[in-house]
Coordinates of C-alpha atoms in Angstrom, one line a residue:
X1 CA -13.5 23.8 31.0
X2 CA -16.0 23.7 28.3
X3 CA -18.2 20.3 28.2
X4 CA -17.1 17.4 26.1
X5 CA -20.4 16.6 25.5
X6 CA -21.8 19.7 24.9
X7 CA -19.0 20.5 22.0
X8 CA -20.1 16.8 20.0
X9 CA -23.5 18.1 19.9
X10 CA -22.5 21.6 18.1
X11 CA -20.4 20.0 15.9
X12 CA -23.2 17.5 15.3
X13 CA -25.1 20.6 14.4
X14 CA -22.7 21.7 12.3
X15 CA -22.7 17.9 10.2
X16 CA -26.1 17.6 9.9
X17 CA -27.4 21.0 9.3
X18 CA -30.9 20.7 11.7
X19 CA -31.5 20.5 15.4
X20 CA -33.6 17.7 14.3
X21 CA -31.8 15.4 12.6
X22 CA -29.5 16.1 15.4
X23 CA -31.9 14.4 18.0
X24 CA -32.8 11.9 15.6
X25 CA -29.7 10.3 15.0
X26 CA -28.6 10.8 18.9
X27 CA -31.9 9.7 19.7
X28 CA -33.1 13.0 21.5
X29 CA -35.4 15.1 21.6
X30 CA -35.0 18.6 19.4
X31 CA -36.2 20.3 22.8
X32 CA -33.2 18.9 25.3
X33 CA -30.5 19.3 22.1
X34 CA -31.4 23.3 21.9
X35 CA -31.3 23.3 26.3
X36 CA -27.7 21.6 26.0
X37 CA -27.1 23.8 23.5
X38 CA -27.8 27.1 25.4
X39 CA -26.0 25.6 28.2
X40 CA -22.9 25.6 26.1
X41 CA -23.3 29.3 24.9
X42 CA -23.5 30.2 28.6
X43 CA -20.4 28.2 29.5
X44 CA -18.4 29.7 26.2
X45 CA -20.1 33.5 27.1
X46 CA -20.7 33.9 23.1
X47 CA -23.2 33.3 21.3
X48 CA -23.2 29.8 19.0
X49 CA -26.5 29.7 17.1
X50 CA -28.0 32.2 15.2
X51 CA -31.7 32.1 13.1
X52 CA -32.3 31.6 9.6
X53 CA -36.0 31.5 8.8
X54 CA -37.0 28.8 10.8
X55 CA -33.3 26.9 11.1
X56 CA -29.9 28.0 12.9
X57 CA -26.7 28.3 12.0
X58 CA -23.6 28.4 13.4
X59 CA -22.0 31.6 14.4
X60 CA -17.8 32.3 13.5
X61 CA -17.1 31.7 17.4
X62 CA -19.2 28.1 16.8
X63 CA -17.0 27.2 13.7
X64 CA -13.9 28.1 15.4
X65 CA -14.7 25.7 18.8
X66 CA -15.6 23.1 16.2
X67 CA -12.4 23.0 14.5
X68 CA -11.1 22.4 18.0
X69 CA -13.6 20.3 19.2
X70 CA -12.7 18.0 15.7
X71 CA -9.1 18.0 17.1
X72 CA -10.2 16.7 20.3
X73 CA -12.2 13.9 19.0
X74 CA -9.5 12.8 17.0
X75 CA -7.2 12.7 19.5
X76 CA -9.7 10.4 21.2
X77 CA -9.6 8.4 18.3
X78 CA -6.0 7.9 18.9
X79 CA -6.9 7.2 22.7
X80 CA -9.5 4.6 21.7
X81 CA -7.1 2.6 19.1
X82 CA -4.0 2.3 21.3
X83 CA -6.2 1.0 24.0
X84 CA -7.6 -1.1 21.4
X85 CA -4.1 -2.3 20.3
X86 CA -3.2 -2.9 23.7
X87 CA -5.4 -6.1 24.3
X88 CA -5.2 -9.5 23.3
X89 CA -8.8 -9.8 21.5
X90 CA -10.9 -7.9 19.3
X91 CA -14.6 -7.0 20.5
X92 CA -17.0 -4.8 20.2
X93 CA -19.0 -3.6 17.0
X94 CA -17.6 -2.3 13.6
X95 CA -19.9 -0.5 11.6
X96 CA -19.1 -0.8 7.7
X97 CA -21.0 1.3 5.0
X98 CA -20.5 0.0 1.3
X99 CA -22.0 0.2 -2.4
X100 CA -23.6 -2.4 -4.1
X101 CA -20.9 -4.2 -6.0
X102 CA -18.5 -4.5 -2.9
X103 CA -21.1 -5.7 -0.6
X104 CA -21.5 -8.8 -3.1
X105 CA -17.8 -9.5 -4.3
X106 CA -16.0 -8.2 -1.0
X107 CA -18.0 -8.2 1.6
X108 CA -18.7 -11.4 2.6
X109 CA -15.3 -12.8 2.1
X110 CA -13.8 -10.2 4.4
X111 CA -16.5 -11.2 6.9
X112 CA -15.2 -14.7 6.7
X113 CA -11.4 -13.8 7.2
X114 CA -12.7 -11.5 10.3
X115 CA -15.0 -14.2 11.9
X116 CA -12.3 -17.1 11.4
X117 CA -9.7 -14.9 12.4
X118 CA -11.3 -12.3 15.1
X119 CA -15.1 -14.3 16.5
X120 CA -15.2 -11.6 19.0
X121 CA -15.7 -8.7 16.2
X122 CA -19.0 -7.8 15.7
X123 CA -19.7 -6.4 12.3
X124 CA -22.8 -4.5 11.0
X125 CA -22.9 -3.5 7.2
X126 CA -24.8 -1.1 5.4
X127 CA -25.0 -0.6 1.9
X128 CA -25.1 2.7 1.0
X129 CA -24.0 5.1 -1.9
X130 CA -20.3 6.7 -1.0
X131 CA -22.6 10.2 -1.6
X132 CA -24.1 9.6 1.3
X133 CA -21.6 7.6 3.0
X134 CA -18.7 9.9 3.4
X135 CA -20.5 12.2 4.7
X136 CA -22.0 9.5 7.0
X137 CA -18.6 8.5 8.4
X138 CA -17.8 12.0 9.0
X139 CA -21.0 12.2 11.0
X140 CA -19.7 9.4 13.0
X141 CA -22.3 7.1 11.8
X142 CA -20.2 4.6 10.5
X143 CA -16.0 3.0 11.3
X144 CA -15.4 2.3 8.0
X145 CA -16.6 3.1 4.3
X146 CA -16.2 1.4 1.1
X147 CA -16.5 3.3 -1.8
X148 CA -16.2 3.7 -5.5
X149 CA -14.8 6.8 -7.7
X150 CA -15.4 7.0 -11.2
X151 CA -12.9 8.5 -13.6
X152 CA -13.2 12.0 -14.3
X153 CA -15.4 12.3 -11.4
X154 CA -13.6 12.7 -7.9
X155 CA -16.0 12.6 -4.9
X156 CA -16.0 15.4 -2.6
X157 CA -14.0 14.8 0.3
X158 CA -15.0 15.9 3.3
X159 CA -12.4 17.2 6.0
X160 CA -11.2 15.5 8.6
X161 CA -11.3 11.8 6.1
X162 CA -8.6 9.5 5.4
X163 CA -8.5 7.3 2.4
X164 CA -6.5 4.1 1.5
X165 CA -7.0 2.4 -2.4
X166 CA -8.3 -1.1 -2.4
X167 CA -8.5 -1.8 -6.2
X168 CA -8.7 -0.5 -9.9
X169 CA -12.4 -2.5 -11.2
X170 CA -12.3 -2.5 -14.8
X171 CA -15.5 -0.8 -16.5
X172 CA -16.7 -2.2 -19.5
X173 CA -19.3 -1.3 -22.3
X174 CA -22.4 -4.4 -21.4
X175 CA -23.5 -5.5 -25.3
X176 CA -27.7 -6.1 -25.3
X177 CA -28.1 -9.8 -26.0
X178 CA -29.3 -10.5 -29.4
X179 CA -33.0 -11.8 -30.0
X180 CA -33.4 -15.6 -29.5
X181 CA -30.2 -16.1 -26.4
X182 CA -27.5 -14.9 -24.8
X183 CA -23.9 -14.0 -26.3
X184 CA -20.4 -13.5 -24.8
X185 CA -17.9 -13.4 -27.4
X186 CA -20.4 -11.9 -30.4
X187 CA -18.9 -8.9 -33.0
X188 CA -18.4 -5.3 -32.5
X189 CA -21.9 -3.6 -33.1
X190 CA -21.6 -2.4 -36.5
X191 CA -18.6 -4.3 -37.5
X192 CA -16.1 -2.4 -35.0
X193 CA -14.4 0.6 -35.5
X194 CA -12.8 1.0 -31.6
X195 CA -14.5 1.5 -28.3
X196 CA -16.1 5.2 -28.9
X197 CA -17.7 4.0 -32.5
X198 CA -18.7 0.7 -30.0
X199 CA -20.5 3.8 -27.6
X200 CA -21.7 5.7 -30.4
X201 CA -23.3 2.4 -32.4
X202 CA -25.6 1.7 -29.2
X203 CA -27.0 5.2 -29.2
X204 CA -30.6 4.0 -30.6
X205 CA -30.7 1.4 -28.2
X206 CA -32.4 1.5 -24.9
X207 CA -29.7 1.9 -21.5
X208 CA -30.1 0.7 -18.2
X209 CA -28.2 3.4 -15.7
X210 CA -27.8 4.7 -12.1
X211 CA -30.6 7.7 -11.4
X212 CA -29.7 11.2 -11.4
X213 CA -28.1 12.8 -9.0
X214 CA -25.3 9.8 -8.6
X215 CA -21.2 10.2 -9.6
X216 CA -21.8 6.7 -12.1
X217 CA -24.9 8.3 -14.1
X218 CA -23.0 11.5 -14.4
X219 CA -20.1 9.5 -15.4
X220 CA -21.9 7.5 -18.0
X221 CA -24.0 10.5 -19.4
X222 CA -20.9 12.2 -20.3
X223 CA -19.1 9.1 -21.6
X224 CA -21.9 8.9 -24.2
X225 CA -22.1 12.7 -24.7
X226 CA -18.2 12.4 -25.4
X227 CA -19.0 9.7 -28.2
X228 CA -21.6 12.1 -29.4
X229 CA -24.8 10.9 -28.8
X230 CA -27.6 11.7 -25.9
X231 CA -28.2 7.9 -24.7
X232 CA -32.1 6.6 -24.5
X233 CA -31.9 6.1 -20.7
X234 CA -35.2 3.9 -20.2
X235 CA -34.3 1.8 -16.8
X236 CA -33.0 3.7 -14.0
X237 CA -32.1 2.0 -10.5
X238 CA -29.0 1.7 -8.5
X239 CA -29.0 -2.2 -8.4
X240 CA -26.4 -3.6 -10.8
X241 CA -27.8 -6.7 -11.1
X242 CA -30.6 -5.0 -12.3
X243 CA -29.1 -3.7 -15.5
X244 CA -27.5 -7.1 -16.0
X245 CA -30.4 -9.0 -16.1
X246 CA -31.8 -6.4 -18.5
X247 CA -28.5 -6.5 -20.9
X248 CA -28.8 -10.9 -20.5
X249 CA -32.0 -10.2 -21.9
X250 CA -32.0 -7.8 -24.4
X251 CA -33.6 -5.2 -23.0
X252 CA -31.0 -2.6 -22.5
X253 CA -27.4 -1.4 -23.6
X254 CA -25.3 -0.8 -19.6
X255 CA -22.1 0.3 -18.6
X256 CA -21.1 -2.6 -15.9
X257 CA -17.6 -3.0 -13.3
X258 CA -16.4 -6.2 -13.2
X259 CA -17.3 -6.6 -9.4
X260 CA -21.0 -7.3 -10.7
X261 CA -19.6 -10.7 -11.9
X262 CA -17.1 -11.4 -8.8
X263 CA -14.5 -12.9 -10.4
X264 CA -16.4 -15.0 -12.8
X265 CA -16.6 -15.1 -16.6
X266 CA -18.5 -12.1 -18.0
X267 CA -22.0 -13.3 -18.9
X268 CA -22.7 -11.0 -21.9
X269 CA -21.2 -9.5 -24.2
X270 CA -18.4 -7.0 -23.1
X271 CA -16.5 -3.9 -25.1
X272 CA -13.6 -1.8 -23.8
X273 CA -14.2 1.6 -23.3
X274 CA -12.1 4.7 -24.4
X275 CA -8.8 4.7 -22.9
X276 CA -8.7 6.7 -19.7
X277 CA -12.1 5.5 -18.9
X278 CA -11.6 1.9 -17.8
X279 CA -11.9 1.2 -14.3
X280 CA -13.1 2.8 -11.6
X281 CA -11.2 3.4 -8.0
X282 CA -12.7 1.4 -5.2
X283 CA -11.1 2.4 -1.6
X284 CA -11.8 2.5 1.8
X285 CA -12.3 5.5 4.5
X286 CA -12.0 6.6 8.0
X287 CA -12.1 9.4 10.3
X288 CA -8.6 10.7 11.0
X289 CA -6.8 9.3 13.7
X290 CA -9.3 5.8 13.6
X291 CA -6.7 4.0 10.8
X292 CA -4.6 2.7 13.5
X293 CA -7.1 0.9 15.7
X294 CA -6.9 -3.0 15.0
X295 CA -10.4 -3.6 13.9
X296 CA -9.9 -0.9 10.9
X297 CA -6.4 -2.3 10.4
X298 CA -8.4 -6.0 10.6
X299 CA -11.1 -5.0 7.9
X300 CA -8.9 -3.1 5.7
X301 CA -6.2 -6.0 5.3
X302 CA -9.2 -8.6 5.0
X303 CA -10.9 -6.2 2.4
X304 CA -7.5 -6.5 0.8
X305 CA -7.2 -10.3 0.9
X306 CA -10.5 -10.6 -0.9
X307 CA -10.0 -8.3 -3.2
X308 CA -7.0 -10.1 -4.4
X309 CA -8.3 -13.1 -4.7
X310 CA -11.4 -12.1 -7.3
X311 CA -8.6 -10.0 -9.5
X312 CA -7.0 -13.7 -9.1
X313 CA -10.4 -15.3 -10.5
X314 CA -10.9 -12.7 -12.9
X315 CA -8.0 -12.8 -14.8
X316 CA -7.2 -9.4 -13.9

């Protein structure tokens, strides 16, 4: 019988690449990870590991106890949520990773259903990209992830993941301010024309976007390409609220969701974008086998709730 614990530290291996980063996020050292290691190869009589340069990798015997050990662990999953089920209260600690936008619309109204309803519930949020999420929640780093998907631009999906849709959030082309105060309800740049002449009017103006490297600035670099112009990217950050305050104030041309205004009126003005490119998919994730324990079931339906009710306030 090959040990439990043993088999969650190769596939750790396996999820985060390094022996290091192994004993970092287990909070060991490198040196007993690589003894438990080679304990396991003697138990399985194969070898697991095998050098490259100065890292390992695992060997096709490795991969294949893996794949097993993954079944096991969701099994345990299943183990864990019908104990779970099976008593009166909700305790113990929920981990939740989400982007930006959801942590400030969503967030804290689920929070509120889940304390009123569930006090025992611990919760601990992190916001983080669904880049590095996904994979984090696959890692077992985090119960629960809320992320975003932008059209044309599906997110890898790691194995072993299962996804439920939350809401459509509605996308919309962020007019700069003019000179001299704010404007909500202004023209169409350059007297109209439909939402790609709306794009393609903007293209000498500066733009306030996500860095490289993330799903929205790949989204909105090809948007603008698509309406035929290379945009004059000047502000880069992944805080929202960021490239509002720029657009209030004229500094920059964005592409915004609605979540940045949670519910309320828009507070610039706003354009539609070409059809097929309106909203973006917000949904939740777990491991395999987690979606039945009661806190997930808890935090999904409250994520739900909320949700509703800011479409409700939106107008949407």
């Amino acid at each position: 019988m090959f040990d439990l614990h043993r088999l969650r530290l190769l596939r750790e291996l396996k999820h985060r690449g390094t022996l290091a980063a192994v004993a970092a996020a287990l909070s060991y050292s490198p040196s007993s990870v690589s003894q438990q290691l080679s304990q396991l190869e003697a138990e399985v009589g194969v070898r697991l590991l095998e050098p490259v340069g100065r890292r390992v990798r695992l060997t096709e015997q490795a991969e294949i106890l893996v794949a097993h050990t993954e079944a096991v662990l969701e099994r345990l999953e299943h183990a864990e949520a019908d104990i779970a089920t099976s008593l009166t209260d909700l305790t113990g600690t929920l981990r939740v990773a989400s982007f930006q936008t959801a942590i400030l619309a969503l967030v804290p109204g689920m929070l509120s259903l889940l304390r009123d309803r569930h006090p025992g519930l611990r919760v601990h949020v992190t916001q983080m990209p669904p880049e590095t999420a996904l994979p984090a929640l696959q890692a077992r780093d985090f119960d629960l992830v809320v992320a975003e998907e932008y059209p044309g631009n599906p997110n890898p999906r790691p194995p072993g993941l299962e996804q439920e849709d939350l809401l459509d959030d509605p996308l919309h082309l962020a007019l700069p301010a003019p000179a001299g105060g704010r404007s909500s309800t202004g023209p169409d740049p350059k007297g109209g024309g439909g939402p790609t002449a709306s794009l393609r009017s903007l293209a000498g103006h500066p733009w306030a976007m996500e860095p490289e490297g993330t799903a929205a600035r790949h989204w909105a670099m090809t948007l603008c390409r698509n309406a035929g112009f290379e945009p004059d990217v000047r502000f880069e950050t992944t805080d929202l609220l960021i490239h509002l305050r720029l657009v209030e104030q004229g500094h920059a041309a964005a592409l915004l969701p609605g979540l940045v205004w949670n519910g309320a009126p828009t507070t610039v003005a706003v354009r539609q974008l070409p059809r097929g490119q309106r909203t973006r998919r917000v949904f939740t994730a777990v491991r395999r086998g987690r979606g039945r324990h009661p806190a997930i079931a808890a935090c999904r339906d409250a994520l739900r709730r909320t949700a509703t009710d800011v479409a409700t306030q939106a107008g949407v």
